[in-house]
PDB file of C-alpha atoms and ligand atoms in Angstrom:
ATOM      1  CA  MET A   1     -25.838  54.748  74.461  1.00  0.00           C
ATOM      2  CA  GLY A   2     -27.384  53.359  77.628  1.00  0.00           C
ATOM      3  CA  PHE A   3     -29.807  50.492  77.962  1.00  0.00           C
ATOM      4  CA  ASN A   4     -32.766  52.665  76.956  1.00  0.00           C
ATOM      5  CA  GLY A   5     -30.954  53.905  73.861  1.00  0.00           C
ATOM      6  CA  ALA A   6     -29.973  50.380  72.813  1.00  0.00           C
ATOM      7  CA  ALA A   7     -33.467  49.053  73.503  1.00  0.00           C
ATOM      8  CA  THR A   8     -35.014  51.890  71.502  1.00  0.00           C
ATOM      9  CA  LEU A   9     -32.622  51.267  68.620  1.00  0.00           C
ATOM     10  CA  ALA A  10     -33.397  47.541  68.676  1.00  0.00           C
ATOM     11  CA  LEU A  11     -37.115  48.273  68.716  1.00  0.00           C
ATOM     12  CA  LEU A  12     -36.740  50.694  65.803  1.00  0.00           C
ATOM     13  CA  ILE A  13     -34.795  48.148  63.777  1.00  0.00           C
ATOM     14  CA  LEU A  14     -37.412  45.516  64.555  1.00  0.00           C
ATOM     15  CA  LEU A  15     -40.258  47.822  63.511  1.00  0.00           C
ATOM     16  CA  VAL A  16     -38.557  48.910  60.311  1.00  0.00           C
ATOM     17  CA  SER A  17     -37.609  45.372  59.325  1.00  0.00           C
ATOM     18  CA  SER A  18     -40.983  43.869  60.203  1.00  0.00           C
ATOM     19  CA  ASN A  19     -42.662  46.609  58.188  1.00  0.00           C
ATOM     20  CA  SER A  20     -40.497  45.853  55.180  1.00  0.00           C
ATOM     21  CA  PHE A  21     -41.279  42.155  55.538  1.00  0.00           C
ATOM     22  CA  ASN A  22     -44.945  43.073  55.331  1.00  0.00           C
ATOM     23  CA  MET A  23     -44.220  44.943  52.136  1.00  0.00           C
ATOM     24  CA  CYS A  24     -42.464  41.941  50.626  1.00  0.00           C
ATOM     25  CA  PHE A  25     -44.949  39.235  51.532  1.00  0.00           C
ATOM     26  CA  GLY A  26     -48.663  38.890  51.331  1.00  0.00           C
ATOM     27  CA  GLN A  27     -49.416  41.249  48.459  1.00  0.00           C
ATOM     28  CA  LEU A  28     -48.612  39.215  45.371  1.00  0.00           C
ATOM     29  CA  SER A  29     -50.612  36.110  44.633  1.00  0.00           C
ATOM     30  CA  SER A  30     -51.048  33.985  41.540  1.00  0.00           C
ATOM     31  CA  ASN A  31     -54.653  33.246  42.541  1.00  0.00           C
ATOM     32  CA  PHE A  32     -55.623  36.854  43.262  1.00  0.00           C
ATOM     33  CA  TYR A  33     -58.411  36.837  40.632  1.00  0.00           C
ATOM     34  CA  ASP A  34     -59.725  33.339  41.395  1.00  0.00           C
ATOM     35  CA  SER A  35     -62.958  34.637  42.882  1.00  0.00           C
ATOM     36  CA  SER A  36     -63.259  38.121  41.359  1.00  0.00           C
ATOM     37  CA  CYS A  37     -62.562  37.047  37.758  1.00  0.00           C
ATOM     38  CA  PRO A  38     -62.008  33.277  37.539  1.00  0.00           C
ATOM     39  CA  ASN A  39     -61.422  33.261  33.766  1.00  0.00           C
ATOM     40  CA  ALA A  40     -59.025  36.209  33.675  1.00  0.00           C
ATOM     41  CA  LEU A  41     -55.790  34.234  33.478  1.00  0.00           C
ATOM     42  CA  SER A  42     -57.038  31.710  30.934  1.00  0.00           C
ATOM     43  CA  THR A  43     -58.397  34.553  28.796  1.00  0.00           C
ATOM     44  CA  ILE A  44     -55.062  36.366  28.888  1.00  0.00           C
ATOM     45  CA  ARG A  45     -53.169  33.164  28.134  1.00  0.00           C
ATOM     46  CA  SER A  46     -55.218  32.251  25.089  1.00  0.00           C
ATOM     47  CA  LYS A  47     -54.921  35.785  23.648  1.00  0.00           C
ATOM     48  CA  ILE A  48     -51.157  35.806  24.205  1.00  0.00           C
ATOM     49  CA  ARG A  49     -50.753  32.372  22.634  1.00  0.00           C
ATOM     50  CA  SER A  50     -52.624  33.379  19.518  1.00  0.00           C
ATOM     51  CA  ALA A  51     -50.682  36.654  19.237  1.00  0.00           C
ATOM     52  CA  ILE A  52     -47.414  34.720  19.450  1.00  0.00           C
ATOM     53  CA  SER A  53     -48.470  32.062  16.998  1.00  0.00           C
ATOM     54  CA  ALA A  54     -49.377  34.863  14.589  1.00  0.00           C
ATOM     55  CA  GLU A  55     -45.937  36.434  15.122  1.00  0.00           C
ATOM     56  CA  ARG A  56     -43.174  34.616  17.033  1.00  0.00           C
ATOM     57  CA  ARG A  57     -41.294  37.805  17.890  1.00  0.00           C
ATOM     58  CA  MET A  58     -44.282  39.141  19.860  1.00  0.00           C
ATOM     59  CA  GLY A  59     -43.329  37.022  22.907  1.00  0.00           C
ATOM     60  CA  ALA A  60     -40.066  38.890  23.370  1.00  0.00           C
ATOM     61  CA  SER A  61     -41.799  42.214  22.731  1.00  0.00           C
ATOM     62  CA  LEU A  62     -44.383  41.568  25.449  1.00  0.00           C
ATOM     63  CA  ILE A  63     -41.718  40.555  27.957  1.00  0.00           C
ATOM     64  CA  ARG A  64     -39.921  43.788  27.136  1.00  0.00           C
ATOM     65  CA  LEU A  65     -43.115  45.812  27.678  1.00  0.00           C
ATOM     66  CA  HIS A  66     -43.445  44.459  31.213  1.00  0.00           C
ATOM     67  CA  PHE A  67     -39.756  45.131  31.852  1.00  0.00           C
ATOM     68  CA  HIS A  68     -40.123  48.757  30.738  1.00  0.00           C
ATOM     69  CA  ASP A  69     -43.351  49.158  32.710  1.00  0.00           C
ATOM     70  CA  CYS A  70     -41.399  48.373  35.881  1.00  0.00           C
ATOM     71  CA  PHE A  71     -38.723  51.042  35.335  1.00  0.00           C
ATOM     72  CA  VAL A  72     -40.284  54.125  36.928  1.00  0.00           C
ATOM     73  CA  ASN A  73     -42.065  53.756  40.296  1.00  0.00           C
ATOM     74  CA  GLY A  74     -42.633  50.020  39.924  1.00  0.00           C
ATOM     75  CA  CYS A  75     -44.794  47.877  37.672  1.00  0.00           C
ATOM     76  CA  ASP A  76     -47.891  50.080  37.542  1.00  0.00           C
ATOM     77  CA  GLY A  77     -49.147  49.921  33.967  1.00  0.00           C
ATOM     78  CA  SER A  78     -48.030  53.502  33.311  1.00  0.00           C
ATOM     79  CA  LEU A  79     -46.218  52.371  30.175  1.00  0.00           C
ATOM     80  CA  LEU A  80     -49.654  52.159  28.566  1.00  0.00           C
ATOM     81  CA  LEU A  81     -50.283  55.895  28.957  1.00  0.00           C
ATOM     82  CA  PRO A  82     -50.314  57.576  25.528  1.00  0.00           C
ATOM     83  CA  GLU A  83     -47.429  59.937  26.401  1.00  0.00           C
ATOM     84  CA  GLU A  84     -45.341  56.966  27.585  1.00  0.00           C
ATOM     85  CA  LYS A  85     -45.873  54.999  24.379  1.00  0.00           C
ATOM     86  CA  THR A  86     -44.252  57.809  22.401  1.00  0.00           C
ATOM     87  CA  ALA A  87     -41.703  58.891  25.016  1.00  0.00           C
ATOM     88  CA  ARG A  88     -38.047  58.906  24.025  1.00  0.00           C
ATOM     89  CA  GLY A  89     -36.725  55.353  24.168  1.00  0.00           C
ATOM     90  CA  ASN A  90     -40.171  53.834  23.665  1.00  0.00           C
ATOM     91  CA  ASN A  91     -41.327  55.615  20.515  1.00  0.00           C
ATOM     92  CA  ASN A  92     -40.974  53.284  17.516  1.00  0.00           C
ATOM     93  CA  SER A  93     -39.179  50.825  19.804  1.00  0.00           C
ATOM     94  CA  ALA A  94     -41.547  49.335  22.387  1.00  0.00           C
ATOM     95  CA  ARG A  95     -44.153  47.259  20.590  1.00  0.00           C
ATOM     96  CA  GLY A  96     -47.060  44.949  21.279  1.00  0.00           C
ATOM     97  CA  PHE A  97     -49.358  47.621  22.716  1.00  0.00           C
ATOM     98  CA  GLU A  98     -52.136  46.482  20.381  1.00  0.00           C
ATOM     99  CA  VAL A  99     -51.926  42.949  21.822  1.00  0.00           C
ATOM    100  CA  ILE A 100     -52.229  44.320  25.367  1.00  0.00           C
ATOM    101  CA  ASP A 101     -55.160  46.506  24.246  1.00  0.00           C
ATOM    102  CA  GLU A 102     -56.921  43.449  22.793  1.00  0.00           C
ATOM    103  CA  VAL A 103     -56.302  41.416  25.944  1.00  0.00           C
ATOM    104  CA  LYS A 104     -57.547  44.294  28.106  1.00  0.00           C
ATOM    105  CA  SER A 105     -60.771  44.695  26.154  1.00  0.00           C
ATOM    106  CA  GLU A 106     -61.395  40.927  26.210  1.00  0.00           C
ATOM    107  CA  VAL A 107     -60.820  40.799  29.980  1.00  0.00           C
ATOM    108  CA  GLU A 108     -63.009  43.888  30.441  1.00  0.00           C
ATOM    109  CA  SER A 109     -65.810  42.172  28.543  1.00  0.00           C
ATOM    110  CA  ILE A 110     -65.856  39.228  30.977  1.00  0.00           C
ATOM    111  CA  CYS A 111     -65.064  41.186  34.198  1.00  0.00           C
ATOM    112  CA  PRO A 112     -65.471  44.945  33.854  1.00  0.00           C
ATOM    113  CA  GLY A 113     -63.166  46.997  36.058  1.00  0.00           C
ATOM    114  CA  VAL A 114     -61.549  44.076  37.862  1.00  0.00           C
ATOM    115  CA  VAL A 115     -58.180  43.229  36.331  1.00  0.00           C
ATOM    116  CA  SER A 116     -55.559  45.991  36.270  1.00  0.00           C
ATOM    117  CA  CYS A 117     -53.488  46.910  33.242  1.00  0.00           C
ATOM    118  CA  ALA A 118     -50.320  46.367  35.285  1.00  0.00           C
ATOM    119  CA  ASP A 119     -51.400  42.795  36.056  1.00  0.00           C
ATOM    120  CA  ILE A 120     -52.259  42.179  32.410  1.00  0.00           C
ATOM    121  CA  LEU A 121     -48.755  43.315  31.406  1.00  0.00           C
ATOM    122  CA  ALA A 122     -47.198  41.042  34.040  1.00  0.00           C
ATOM    123  CA  VAL A 123     -49.287  37.978  33.187  1.00  0.00           C
ATOM    124  CA  ALA A 124     -48.773  38.589  29.457  1.00  0.00           C
ATOM    125  CA  ALA A 125     -45.003  38.580  30.042  1.00  0.00           C
ATOM    126  CA  ARG A 126     -45.227  35.375  32.066  1.00  0.00           C
ATOM    127  CA  ASP A 127     -47.343  33.662  29.419  1.00  0.00           C
ATOM    128  CA  SER A 128     -45.015  34.920  26.685  1.00  0.00           C
ATOM    129  CA  SER A 129     -42.115  33.163  28.355  1.00  0.00           C
ATOM    130  CA  GLU A 130     -43.818  29.802  28.095  1.00  0.00           C
ATOM    131  CA  ALA A 131     -45.794  30.112  24.858  1.00  0.00           C
TER     132      ALA A 131
HETATM  133  C1  LIG B 201     -42.568  59.340  17.633  1.00  0.00           C
HETATM  134  O1  LIG B 201     -42.281  58.860  16.357  1.00  0.00           O
HETATM  135  C2  LIG B 201     -43.071  59.418  15.318  1.00  0.00           C
HETATM  136  C3  LIG B 201     -42.748  58.689  14.017  1.00  0.00           C
HETATM  137  O2  LIG B 201     -41.378  58.601  13.817  1.00  0.00           O
HETATM  138  C4  LIG B 201     -42.760  60.922  15.256  1.00  0.00           C
HETATM  139  O3  LIG B 201     -43.545  61.508  14.246  1.00  0.00           O
HETATM  140  C5  LIG B 201     -43.103  61.556  16.600  1.00  0.00           C
HETATM  141  O4  LIG B 201     -42.733  62.900  16.601  1.00  0.00           O
HETATM  142  C6  LIG B 201     -42.359  60.842  17.713  1.00  0.00           C
HETATM  143  N1  LIG B 201     -42.834  61.327  19.010  1.00  0.00           N
HETATM  144  C7  LIG B 201     -42.002  61.769  19.965  1.00  0.00           C
HETATM  145  C8  LIG B 201     -42.672  62.240  21.213  1.00  0.00           C
HETATM  146  O5  LIG B 201     -40.792  61.756  19.855  1.00  0.00           O
END
């Protein structure tokens, strides 16, 4: 490999690594909904807290839901699809869907079409860990 080959390889490595840095940084933010739905996080938190005070075990169940949501193709909310709820391994095992449904409809009532189901699952898991 001559100078051109080495320079091309170095450039390729730089491009690939800088691209993957872009994928790692700058997309996740804990204040993402601050302007589009300022009360989203507090609404989720209060729903999660009341679900857990009604049933202590729900915290662990909601953390598990987020964990399972992240299994196939990343944390995309697909666990909430009807066929996923009853898929092998989830059917009669994963629980807490009704809590997520309640949170989603509450959040939809204050900010229609803004907060994703995947984000609700993630924030619910976070809040469950500190409730
Ligand atoms: C899920 O569980 C219910 C109740 O046990 C059962 O009737 C149903 O067939 C199951 N669904 C699947 C897809 O395995």
